[in-house]
PDB file of C-alpha atoms and ligand atoms in Angstrom:
ATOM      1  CA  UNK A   1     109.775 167.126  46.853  1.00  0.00           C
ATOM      2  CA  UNK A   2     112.832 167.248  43.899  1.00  0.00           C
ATOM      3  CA  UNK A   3     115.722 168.286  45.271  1.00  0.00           C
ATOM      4  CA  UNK A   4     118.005 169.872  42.606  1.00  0.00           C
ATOM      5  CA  UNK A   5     121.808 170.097  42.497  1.00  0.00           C
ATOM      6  CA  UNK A   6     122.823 173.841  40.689  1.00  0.00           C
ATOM      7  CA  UNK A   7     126.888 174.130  40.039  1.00  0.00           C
ATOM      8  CA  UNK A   8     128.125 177.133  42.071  1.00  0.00           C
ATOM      9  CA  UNK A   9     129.074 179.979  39.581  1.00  0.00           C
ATOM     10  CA  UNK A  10     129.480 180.502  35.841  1.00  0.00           C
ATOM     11  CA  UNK A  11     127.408 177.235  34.954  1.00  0.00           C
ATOM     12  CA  UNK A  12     124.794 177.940  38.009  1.00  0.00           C
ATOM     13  CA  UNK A  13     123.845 181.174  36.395  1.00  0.00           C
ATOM     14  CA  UNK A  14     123.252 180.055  33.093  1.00  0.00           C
ATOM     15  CA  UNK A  15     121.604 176.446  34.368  1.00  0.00           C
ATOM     16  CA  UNK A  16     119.355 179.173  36.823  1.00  0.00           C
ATOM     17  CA  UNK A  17     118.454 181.172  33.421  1.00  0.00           C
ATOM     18  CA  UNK A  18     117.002 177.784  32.121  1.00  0.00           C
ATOM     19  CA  UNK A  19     115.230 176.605  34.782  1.00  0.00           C
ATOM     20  CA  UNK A  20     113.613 180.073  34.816  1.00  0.00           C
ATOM     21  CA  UNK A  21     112.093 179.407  31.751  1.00  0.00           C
ATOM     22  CA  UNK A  22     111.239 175.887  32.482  1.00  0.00           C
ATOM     23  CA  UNK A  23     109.343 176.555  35.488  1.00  0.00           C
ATOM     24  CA  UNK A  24     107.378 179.300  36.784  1.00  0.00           C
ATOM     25  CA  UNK A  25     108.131 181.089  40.048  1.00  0.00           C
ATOM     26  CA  UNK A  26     111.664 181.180  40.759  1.00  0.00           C
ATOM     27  CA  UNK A  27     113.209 184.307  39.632  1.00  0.00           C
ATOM     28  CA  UNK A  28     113.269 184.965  43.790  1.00  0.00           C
ATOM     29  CA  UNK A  29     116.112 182.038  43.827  1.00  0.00           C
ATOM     30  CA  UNK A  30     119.160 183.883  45.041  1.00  0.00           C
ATOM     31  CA  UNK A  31     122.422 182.440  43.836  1.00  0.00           C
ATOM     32  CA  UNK A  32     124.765 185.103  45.139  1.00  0.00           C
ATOM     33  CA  UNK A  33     123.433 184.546  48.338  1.00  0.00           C
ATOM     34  CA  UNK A  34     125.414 182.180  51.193  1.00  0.00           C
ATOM     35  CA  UNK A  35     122.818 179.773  52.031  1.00  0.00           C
ATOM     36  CA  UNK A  36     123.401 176.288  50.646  1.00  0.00           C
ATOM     37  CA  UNK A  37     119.958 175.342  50.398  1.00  0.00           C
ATOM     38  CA  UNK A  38     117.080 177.118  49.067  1.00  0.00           C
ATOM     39  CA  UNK A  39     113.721 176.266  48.544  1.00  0.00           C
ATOM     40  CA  UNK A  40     110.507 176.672  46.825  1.00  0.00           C
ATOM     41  CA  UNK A  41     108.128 174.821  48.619  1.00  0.00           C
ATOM     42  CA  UNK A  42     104.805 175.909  46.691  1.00  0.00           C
ATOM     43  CA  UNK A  43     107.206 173.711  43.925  1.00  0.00           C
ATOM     44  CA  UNK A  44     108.080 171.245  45.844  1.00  0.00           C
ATOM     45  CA  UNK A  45     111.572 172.204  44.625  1.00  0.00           C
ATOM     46  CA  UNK A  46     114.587 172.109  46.689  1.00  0.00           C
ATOM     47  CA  UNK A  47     118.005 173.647  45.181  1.00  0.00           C
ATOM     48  CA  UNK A  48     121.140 173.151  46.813  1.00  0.00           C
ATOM     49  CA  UNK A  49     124.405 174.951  46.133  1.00  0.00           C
ATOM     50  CA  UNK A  50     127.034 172.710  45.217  1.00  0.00           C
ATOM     51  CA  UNK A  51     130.544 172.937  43.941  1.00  0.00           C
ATOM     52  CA  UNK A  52     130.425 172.269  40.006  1.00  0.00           C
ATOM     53  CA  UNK A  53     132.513 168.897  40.374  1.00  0.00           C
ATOM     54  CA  UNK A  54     130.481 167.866  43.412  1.00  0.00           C
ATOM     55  CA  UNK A  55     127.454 167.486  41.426  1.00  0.00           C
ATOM     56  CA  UNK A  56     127.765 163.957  40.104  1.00  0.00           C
ATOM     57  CA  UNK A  57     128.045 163.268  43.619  1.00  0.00           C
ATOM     58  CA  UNK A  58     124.931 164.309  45.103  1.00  0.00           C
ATOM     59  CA  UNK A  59     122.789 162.563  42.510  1.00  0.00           C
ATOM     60  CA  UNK A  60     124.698 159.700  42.630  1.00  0.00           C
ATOM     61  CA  UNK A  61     124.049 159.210  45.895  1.00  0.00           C
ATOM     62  CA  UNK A  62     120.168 160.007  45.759  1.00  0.00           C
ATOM     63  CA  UNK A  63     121.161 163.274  48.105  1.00  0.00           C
ATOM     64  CA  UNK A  64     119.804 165.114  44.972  1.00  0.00           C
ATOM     65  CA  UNK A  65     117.278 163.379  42.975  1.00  0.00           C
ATOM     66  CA  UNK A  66     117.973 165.610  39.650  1.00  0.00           C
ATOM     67  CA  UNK A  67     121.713 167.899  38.490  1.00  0.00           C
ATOM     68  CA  UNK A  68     123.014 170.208  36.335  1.00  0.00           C
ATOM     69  CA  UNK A  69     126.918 169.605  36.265  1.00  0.00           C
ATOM     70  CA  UNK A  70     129.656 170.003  32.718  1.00  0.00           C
ATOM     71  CA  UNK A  71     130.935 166.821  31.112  1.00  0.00           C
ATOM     72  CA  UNK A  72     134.309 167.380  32.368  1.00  0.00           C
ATOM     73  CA  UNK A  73     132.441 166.738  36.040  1.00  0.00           C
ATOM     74  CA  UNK A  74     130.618 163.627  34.585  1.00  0.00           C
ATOM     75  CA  UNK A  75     133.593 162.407  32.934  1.00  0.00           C
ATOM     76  CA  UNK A  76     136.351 162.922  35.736  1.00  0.00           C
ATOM     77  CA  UNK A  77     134.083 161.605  38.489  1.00  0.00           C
ATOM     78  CA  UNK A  78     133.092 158.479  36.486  1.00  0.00           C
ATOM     79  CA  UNK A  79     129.417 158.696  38.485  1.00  0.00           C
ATOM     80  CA  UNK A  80     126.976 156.549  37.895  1.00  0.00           C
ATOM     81  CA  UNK A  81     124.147 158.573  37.166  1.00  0.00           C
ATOM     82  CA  UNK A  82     121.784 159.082  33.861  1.00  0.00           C
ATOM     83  CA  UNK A  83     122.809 161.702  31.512  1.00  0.00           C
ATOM     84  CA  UNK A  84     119.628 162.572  30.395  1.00  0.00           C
ATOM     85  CA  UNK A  85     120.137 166.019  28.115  1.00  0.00           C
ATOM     86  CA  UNK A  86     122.663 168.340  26.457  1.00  0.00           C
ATOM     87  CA  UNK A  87     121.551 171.936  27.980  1.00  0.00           C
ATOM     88  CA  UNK A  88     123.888 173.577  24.879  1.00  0.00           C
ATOM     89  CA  UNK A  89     125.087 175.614  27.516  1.00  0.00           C
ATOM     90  CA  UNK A  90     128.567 175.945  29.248  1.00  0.00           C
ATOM     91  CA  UNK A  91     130.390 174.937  25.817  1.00  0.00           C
ATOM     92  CA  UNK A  92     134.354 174.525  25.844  1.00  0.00           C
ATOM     93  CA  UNK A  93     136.713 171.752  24.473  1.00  0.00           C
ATOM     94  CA  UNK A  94     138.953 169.730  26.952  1.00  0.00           C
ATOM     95  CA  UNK A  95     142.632 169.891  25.444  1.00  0.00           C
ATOM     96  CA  UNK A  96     145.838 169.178  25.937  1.00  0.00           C
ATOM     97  CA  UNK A  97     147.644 172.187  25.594  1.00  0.00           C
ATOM     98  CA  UNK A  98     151.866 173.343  26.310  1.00  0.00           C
ATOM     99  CA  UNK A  99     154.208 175.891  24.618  1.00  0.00           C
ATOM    100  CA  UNK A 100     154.287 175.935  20.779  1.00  0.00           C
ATOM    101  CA  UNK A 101     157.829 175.289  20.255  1.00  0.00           C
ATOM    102  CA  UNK A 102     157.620 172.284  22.747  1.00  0.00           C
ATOM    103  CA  UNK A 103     155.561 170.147  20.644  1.00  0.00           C
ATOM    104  CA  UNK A 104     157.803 168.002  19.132  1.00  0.00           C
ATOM    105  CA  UNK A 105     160.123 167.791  21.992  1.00  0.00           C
ATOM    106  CA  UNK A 106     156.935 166.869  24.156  1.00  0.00           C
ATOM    107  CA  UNK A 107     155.867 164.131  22.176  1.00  0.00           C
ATOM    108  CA  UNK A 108     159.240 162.782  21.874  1.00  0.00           C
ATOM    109  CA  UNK A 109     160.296 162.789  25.445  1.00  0.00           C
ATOM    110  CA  UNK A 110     160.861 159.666  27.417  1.00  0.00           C
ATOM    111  CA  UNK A 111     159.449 160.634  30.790  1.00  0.00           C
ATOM    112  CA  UNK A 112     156.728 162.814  30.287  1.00  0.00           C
ATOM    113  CA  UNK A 113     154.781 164.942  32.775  1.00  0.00           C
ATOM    114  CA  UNK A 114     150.662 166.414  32.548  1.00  0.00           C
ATOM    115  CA  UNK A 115     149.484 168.671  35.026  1.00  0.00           C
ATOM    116  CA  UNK A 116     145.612 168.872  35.186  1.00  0.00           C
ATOM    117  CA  UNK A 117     142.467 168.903  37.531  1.00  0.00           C
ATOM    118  CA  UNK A 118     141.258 165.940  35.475  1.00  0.00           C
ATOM    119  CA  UNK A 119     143.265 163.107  36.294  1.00  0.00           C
ATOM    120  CA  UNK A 120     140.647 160.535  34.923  1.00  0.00           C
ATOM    121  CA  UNK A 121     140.311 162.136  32.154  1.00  0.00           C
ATOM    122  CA  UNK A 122     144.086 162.775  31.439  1.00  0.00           C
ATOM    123  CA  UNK A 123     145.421 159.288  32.338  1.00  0.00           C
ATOM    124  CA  UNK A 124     142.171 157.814  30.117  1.00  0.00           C
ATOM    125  CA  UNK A 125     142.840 160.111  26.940  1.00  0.00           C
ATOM    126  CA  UNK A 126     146.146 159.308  27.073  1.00  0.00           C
ATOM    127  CA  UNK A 127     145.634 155.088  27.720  1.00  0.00           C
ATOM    128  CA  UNK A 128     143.342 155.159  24.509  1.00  0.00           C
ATOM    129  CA  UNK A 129     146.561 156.585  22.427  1.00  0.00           C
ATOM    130  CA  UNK A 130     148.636 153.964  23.791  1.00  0.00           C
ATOM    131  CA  UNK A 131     151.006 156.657  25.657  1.00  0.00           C
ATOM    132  CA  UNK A 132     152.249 156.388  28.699  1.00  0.00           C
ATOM    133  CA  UNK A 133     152.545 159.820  31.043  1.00  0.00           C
ATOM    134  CA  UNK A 134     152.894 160.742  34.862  1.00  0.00           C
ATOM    135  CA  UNK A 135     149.827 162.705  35.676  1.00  0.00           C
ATOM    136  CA  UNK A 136     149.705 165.407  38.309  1.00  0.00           C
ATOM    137  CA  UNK A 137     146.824 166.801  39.802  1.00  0.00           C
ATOM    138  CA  UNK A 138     146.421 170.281  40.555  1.00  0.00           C
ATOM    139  CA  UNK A 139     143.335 172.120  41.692  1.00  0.00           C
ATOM    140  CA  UNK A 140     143.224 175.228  39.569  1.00  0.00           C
ATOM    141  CA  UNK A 141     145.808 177.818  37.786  1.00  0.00           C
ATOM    142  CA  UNK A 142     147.030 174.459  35.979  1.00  0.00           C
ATOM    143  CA  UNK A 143     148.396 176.722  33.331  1.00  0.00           C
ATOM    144  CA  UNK A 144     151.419 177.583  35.553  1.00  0.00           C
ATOM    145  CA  UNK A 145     152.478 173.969  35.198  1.00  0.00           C
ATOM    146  CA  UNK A 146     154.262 174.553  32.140  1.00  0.00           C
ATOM    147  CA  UNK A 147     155.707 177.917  32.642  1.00  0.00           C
ATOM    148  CA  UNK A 148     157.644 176.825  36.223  1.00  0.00           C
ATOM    149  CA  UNK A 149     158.759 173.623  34.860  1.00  0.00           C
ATOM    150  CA  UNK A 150     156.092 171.422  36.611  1.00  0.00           C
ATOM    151  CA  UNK A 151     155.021 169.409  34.036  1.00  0.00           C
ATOM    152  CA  UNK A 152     155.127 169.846  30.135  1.00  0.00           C
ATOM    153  CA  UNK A 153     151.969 169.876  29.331  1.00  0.00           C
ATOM    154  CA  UNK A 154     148.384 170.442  30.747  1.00  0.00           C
ATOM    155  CA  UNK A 155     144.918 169.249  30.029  1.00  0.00           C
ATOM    156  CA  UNK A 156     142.529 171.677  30.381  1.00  0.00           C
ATOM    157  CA  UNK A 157     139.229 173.099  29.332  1.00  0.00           C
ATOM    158  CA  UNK A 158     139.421 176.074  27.327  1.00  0.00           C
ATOM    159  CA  UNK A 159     136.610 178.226  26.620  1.00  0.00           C
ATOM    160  CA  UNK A 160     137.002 181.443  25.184  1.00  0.00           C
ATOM    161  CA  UNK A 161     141.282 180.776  25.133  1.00  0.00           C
ATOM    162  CA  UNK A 162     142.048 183.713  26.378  1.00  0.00           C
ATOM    163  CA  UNK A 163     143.787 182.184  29.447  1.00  0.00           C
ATOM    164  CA  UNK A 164     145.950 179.804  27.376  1.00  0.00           C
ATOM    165  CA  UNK A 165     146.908 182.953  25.492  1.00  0.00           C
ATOM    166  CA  UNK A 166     148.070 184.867  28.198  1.00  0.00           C
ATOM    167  CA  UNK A 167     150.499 182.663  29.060  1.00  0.00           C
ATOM    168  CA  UNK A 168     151.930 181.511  26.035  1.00  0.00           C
ATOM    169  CA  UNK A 169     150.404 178.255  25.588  1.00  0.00           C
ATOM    170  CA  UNK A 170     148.386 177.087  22.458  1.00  0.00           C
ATOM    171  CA  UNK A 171     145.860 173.883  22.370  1.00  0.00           C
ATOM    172  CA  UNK A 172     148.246 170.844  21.166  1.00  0.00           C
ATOM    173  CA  UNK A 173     145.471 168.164  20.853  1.00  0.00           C
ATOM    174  CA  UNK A 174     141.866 168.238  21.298  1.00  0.00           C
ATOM    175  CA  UNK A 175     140.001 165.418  23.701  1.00  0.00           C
ATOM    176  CA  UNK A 176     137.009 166.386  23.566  1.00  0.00           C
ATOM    177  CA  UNK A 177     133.676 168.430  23.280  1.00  0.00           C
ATOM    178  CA  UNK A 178     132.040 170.292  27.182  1.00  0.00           C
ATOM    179  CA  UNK A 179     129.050 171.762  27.848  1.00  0.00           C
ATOM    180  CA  UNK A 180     126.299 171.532  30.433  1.00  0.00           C
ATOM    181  CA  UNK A 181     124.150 168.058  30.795  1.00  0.00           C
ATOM    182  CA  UNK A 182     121.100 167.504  32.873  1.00  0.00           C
ATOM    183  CA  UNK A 183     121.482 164.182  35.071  1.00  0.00           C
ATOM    184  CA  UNK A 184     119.308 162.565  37.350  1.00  0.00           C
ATOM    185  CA  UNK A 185     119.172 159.732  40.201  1.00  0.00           C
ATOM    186  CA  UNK A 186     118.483 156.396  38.300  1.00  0.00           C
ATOM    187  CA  UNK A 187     116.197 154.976  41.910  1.00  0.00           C
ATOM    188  CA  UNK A 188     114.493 158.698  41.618  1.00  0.00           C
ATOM    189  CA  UNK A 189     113.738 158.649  37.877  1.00  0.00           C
ATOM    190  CA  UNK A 190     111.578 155.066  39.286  1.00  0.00           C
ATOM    191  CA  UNK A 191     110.872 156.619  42.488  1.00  0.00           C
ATOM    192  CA  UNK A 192     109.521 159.771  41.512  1.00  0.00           C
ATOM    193  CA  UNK A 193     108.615 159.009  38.151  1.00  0.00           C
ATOM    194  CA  UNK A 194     105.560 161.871  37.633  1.00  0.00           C
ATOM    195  CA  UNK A 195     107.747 164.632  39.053  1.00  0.00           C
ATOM    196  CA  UNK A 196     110.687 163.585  37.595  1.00  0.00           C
ATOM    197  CA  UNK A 197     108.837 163.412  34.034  1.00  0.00           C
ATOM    198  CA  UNK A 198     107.860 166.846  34.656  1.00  0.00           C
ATOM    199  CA  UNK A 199     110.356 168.517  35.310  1.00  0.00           C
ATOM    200  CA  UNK A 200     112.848 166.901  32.530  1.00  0.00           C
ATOM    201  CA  UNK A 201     109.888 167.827  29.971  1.00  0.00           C
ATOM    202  CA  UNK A 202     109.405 171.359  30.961  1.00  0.00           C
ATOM    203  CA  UNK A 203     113.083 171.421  30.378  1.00  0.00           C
ATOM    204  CA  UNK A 204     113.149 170.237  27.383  1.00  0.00           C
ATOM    205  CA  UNK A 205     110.389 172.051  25.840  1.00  0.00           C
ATOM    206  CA  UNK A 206     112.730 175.320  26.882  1.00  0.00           C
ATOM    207  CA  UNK A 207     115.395 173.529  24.823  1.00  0.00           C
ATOM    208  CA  UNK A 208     113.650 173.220  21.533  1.00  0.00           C
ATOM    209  CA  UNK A 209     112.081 176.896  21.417  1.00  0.00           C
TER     210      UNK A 209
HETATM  211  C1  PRP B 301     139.068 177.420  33.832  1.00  0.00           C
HETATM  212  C2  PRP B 301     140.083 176.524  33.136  1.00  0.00           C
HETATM  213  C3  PRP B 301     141.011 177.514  32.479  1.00  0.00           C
HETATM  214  C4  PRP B 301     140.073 178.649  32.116  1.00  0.00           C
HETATM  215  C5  PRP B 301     139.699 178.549  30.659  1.00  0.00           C
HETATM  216  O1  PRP B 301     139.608 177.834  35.034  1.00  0.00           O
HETATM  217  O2  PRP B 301     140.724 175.667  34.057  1.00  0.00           O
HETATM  218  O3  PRP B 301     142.016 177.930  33.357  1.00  0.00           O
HETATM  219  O4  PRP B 301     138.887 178.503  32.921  1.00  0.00           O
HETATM  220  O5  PRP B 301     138.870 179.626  30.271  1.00  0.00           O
HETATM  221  P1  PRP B 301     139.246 180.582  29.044  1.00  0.00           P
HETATM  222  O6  PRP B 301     139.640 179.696  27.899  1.00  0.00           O
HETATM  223  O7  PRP B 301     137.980 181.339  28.780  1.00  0.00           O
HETATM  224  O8  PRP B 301     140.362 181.475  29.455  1.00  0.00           O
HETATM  225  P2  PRP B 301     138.771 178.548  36.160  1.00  0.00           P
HETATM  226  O9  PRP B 301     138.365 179.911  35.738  1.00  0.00           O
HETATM  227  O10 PRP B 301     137.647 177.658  36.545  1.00  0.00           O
HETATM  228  O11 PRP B 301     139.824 178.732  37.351  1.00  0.00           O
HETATM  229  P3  PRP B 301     140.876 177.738  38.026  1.00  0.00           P
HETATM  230  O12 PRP B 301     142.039 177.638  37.108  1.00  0.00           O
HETATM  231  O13 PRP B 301     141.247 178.388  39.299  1.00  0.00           O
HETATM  232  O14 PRP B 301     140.193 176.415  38.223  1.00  0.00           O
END
């Protein structure tokens, strides 16, 4: 038995939509549903609903032997777990982003303030450019930080920009590149080498038609 961590929401769909096509007999999985755990035993697949930055988690500690979580999960839980494939999907840039006219005033400011739900990834971006920031961490609408006087800037992933845009903040500086990655148990991947193999082939194969 696998037993497969799936992000809750946006990324779940599209990692579901894969997996589809990677193995046969589970268009009857049910995301929108409120179980937590649903299986396919003629499989021997187990999926289990988790929380997108919860992922790294679960396969880190062997609870699931095999994820699909974004970068900006891997990165900001610092897991130790095998990235074993870019899935192409779930593509946005982590930035840091603020008002327009704030730029220079930003980067010139003595005591400087970042809201974001990446702390890791904030306080290391901003270590590797030798600058030194207070980091606050805020667990979603971080583009309010800015606007109420919170902090001055945010990092943030932005995908399509359109919330950035609506409140009257632009990208500043670009960190880096998102999108989905398949990662797996590294005592599973020795463990349950055969199924393992399997299943990151099938996968695969989808990836290169
Ligand atoms: C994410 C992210 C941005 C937004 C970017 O938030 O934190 O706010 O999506 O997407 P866009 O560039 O397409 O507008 P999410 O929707 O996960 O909500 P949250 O702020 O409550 O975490």
């Amino acid at each position: 038995m696998l037993t497969i961590a799936l992000p809750k929401g946006r990324l779940g769909n599209q990692a579901l939509r894969l997996l589809n096509k990677a193995v046969d007999g589970l268009d009857k999985l049910d995301l929108s549903s409120r179980k937590l755990v649903l299986s396919i035993p003629k499989k021997s697949l187990r999926f289990i609903l988790v929380k997108p930055s919860d992922v790294p988690t679960y396969v880190e500690y062997g609870a699931a032997d095999i994820g699909i979580a974004g970068k900006d999960s891997l990165l900001e839980a610092q897991s130790k777990v095998y990235e074993v494939l870019d899935l192409g999907f779930g593509k946005c840039k982590m930035v840091v982003a603020g008002f327009p006219d704030k730029k220079d005033s930003w980067i010139n400011k003595a005591h400087r303030r970042v809201s974001t739900k990446y702390p890791n990834i904030a306080k290391n971006y901003f270590t590797s450019i030798g600058e030194n920031v207070e980091i606050i961490r805020l667990n979603g609408s971080v583009e309010l930080g800015p606007i109420v006087g919170l902090s001055d800037v945010i990092v943030d992933i932005v995908e399509s920009g359109k919330t950035l845009k609506e409140n009257g903040l632009v990208v500043l500086e670009e960190i880096c590149d998102i999108s989905a990655r398949l990662v797996v148990n590294r005592v599973s991947l020795k463990t349950k080498k055969n199924d393992m193999t399997w299943l990151i082939d099938s996968i695969e194969k989808v990836l290169e038609e």
